[in-house]
Coordinates of C-alpha atoms in Angstrom, one line a residue:
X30 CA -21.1 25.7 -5.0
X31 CA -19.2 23.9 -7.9
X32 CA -20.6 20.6 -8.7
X33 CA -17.7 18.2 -9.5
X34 CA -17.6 14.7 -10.3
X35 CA -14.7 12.6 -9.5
X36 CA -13.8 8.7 -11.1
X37 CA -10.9 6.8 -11.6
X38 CA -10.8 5.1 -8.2
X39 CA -9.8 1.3 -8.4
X40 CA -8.1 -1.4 -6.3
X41 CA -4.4 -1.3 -6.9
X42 CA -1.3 -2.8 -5.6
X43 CA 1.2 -1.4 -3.7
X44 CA 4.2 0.3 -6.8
X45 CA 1.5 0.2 -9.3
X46 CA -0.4 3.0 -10.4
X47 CA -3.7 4.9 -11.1
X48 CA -5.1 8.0 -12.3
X49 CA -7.9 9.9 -10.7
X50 CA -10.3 12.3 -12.6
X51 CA -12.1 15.0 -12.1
X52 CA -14.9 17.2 -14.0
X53 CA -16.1 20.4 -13.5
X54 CA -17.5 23.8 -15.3
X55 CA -14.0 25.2 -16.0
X56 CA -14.0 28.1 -17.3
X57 CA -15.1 29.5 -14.4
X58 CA -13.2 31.6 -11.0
X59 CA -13.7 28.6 -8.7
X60 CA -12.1 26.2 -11.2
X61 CA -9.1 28.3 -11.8
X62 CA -7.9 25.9 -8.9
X63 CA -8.4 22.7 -8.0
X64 CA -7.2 20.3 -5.2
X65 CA -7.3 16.9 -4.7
X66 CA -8.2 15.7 -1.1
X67 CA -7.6 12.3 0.7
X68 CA -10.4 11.5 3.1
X69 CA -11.6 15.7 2.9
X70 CA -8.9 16.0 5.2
X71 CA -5.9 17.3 3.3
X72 CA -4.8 18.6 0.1
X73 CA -2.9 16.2 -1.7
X74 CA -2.0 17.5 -5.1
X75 CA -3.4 21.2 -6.5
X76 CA -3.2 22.8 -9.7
X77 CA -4.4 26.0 -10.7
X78 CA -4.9 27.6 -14.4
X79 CA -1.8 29.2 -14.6
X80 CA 0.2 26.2 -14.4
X81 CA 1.1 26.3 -10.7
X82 CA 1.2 22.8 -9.4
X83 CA 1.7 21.7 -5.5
X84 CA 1.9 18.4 -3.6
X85 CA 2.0 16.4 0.1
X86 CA 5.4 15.9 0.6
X87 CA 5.1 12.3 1.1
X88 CA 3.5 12.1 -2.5
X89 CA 5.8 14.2 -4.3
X90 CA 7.5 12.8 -7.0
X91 CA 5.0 10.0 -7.5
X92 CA 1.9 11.9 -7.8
X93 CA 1.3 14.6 -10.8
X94 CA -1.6 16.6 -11.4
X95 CA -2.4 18.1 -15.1
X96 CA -5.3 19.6 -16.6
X97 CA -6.6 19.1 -20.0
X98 CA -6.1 21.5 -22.8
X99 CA -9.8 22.6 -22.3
X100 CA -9.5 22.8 -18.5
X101 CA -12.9 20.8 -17.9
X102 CA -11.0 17.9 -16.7
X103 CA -8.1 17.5 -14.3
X104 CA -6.1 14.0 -13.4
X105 CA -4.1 12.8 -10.7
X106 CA -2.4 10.2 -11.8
X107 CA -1.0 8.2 -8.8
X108 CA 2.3 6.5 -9.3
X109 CA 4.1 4.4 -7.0
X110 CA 1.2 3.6 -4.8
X111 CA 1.5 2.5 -1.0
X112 CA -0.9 1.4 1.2
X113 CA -0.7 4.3 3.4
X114 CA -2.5 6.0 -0.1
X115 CA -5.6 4.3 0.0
X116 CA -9.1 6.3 0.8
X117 CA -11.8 8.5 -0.9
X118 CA -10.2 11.0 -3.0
X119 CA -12.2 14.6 -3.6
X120 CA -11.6 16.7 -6.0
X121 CA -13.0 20.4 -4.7
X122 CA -12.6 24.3 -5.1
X123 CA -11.8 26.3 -2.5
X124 CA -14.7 27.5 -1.5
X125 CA -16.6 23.8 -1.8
X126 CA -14.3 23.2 0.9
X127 CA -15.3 26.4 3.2
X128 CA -18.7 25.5 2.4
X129 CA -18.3 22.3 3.4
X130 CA -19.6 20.9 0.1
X131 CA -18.4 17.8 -1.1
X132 CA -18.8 15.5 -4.2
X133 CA -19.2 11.5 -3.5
X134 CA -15.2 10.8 -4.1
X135 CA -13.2 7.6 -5.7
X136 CA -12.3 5.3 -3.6
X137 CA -9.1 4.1 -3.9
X138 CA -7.5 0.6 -2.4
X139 CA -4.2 -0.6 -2.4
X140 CA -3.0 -4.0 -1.9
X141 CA 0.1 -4.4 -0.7

């Protein structure tokens, strides 16, 4: 179990933007990659040590996920926002999510 901690979540409006966060260990196997979930259902955005990046279709373009240069931290920042973006937002490693282990999110809103 990797113990993450997610923040960033706010009320926005519909075409504006946000940018999630997320900290963990790093430096670790587990943290080598990282997704960002909507509602712990789906993967939304990942990104992995090695600079490999992947997204929801319906967020591509307007979402990017980045890492900082220490690798403790990784962002989603949320561009464009719709309404159909709003919920809790996890950040979690792969095996979190086979484990069924979960941090307590960021909620996000948006206004239309």
């Amino acid at each position: 179990q990797v113990q993450l901690v997610e923040s960033g979540g706010e009320s926005g409006q519909a075409g504006g933007s946000l940018r999630l966060t997320c900290i963990g260990p790093g430096d670790t196997v587990a943290w080598s990659k990282i997704d960002w979930f909507r509602n712990q259902r789906g993967m939304v955005a990942s990104s992995t040590t090695d600079g490999n990046t992947d997204y929801l279709d319906s967020v591509k373009g307007r979402f990017i996920i980045s890492r900082n240069s220490d690798r403790r931290r990784v962002y989603l920042q949320m561009n464009n926002l719709k309404v159909a973006n709003a919920g809790i937002y996890y950040c979690n490693t792969a095996q979190n999510v086979q484990d069924n282990y979960w941090g307590q999110g960021t909620g996000v809103a948006v206004s239309p």
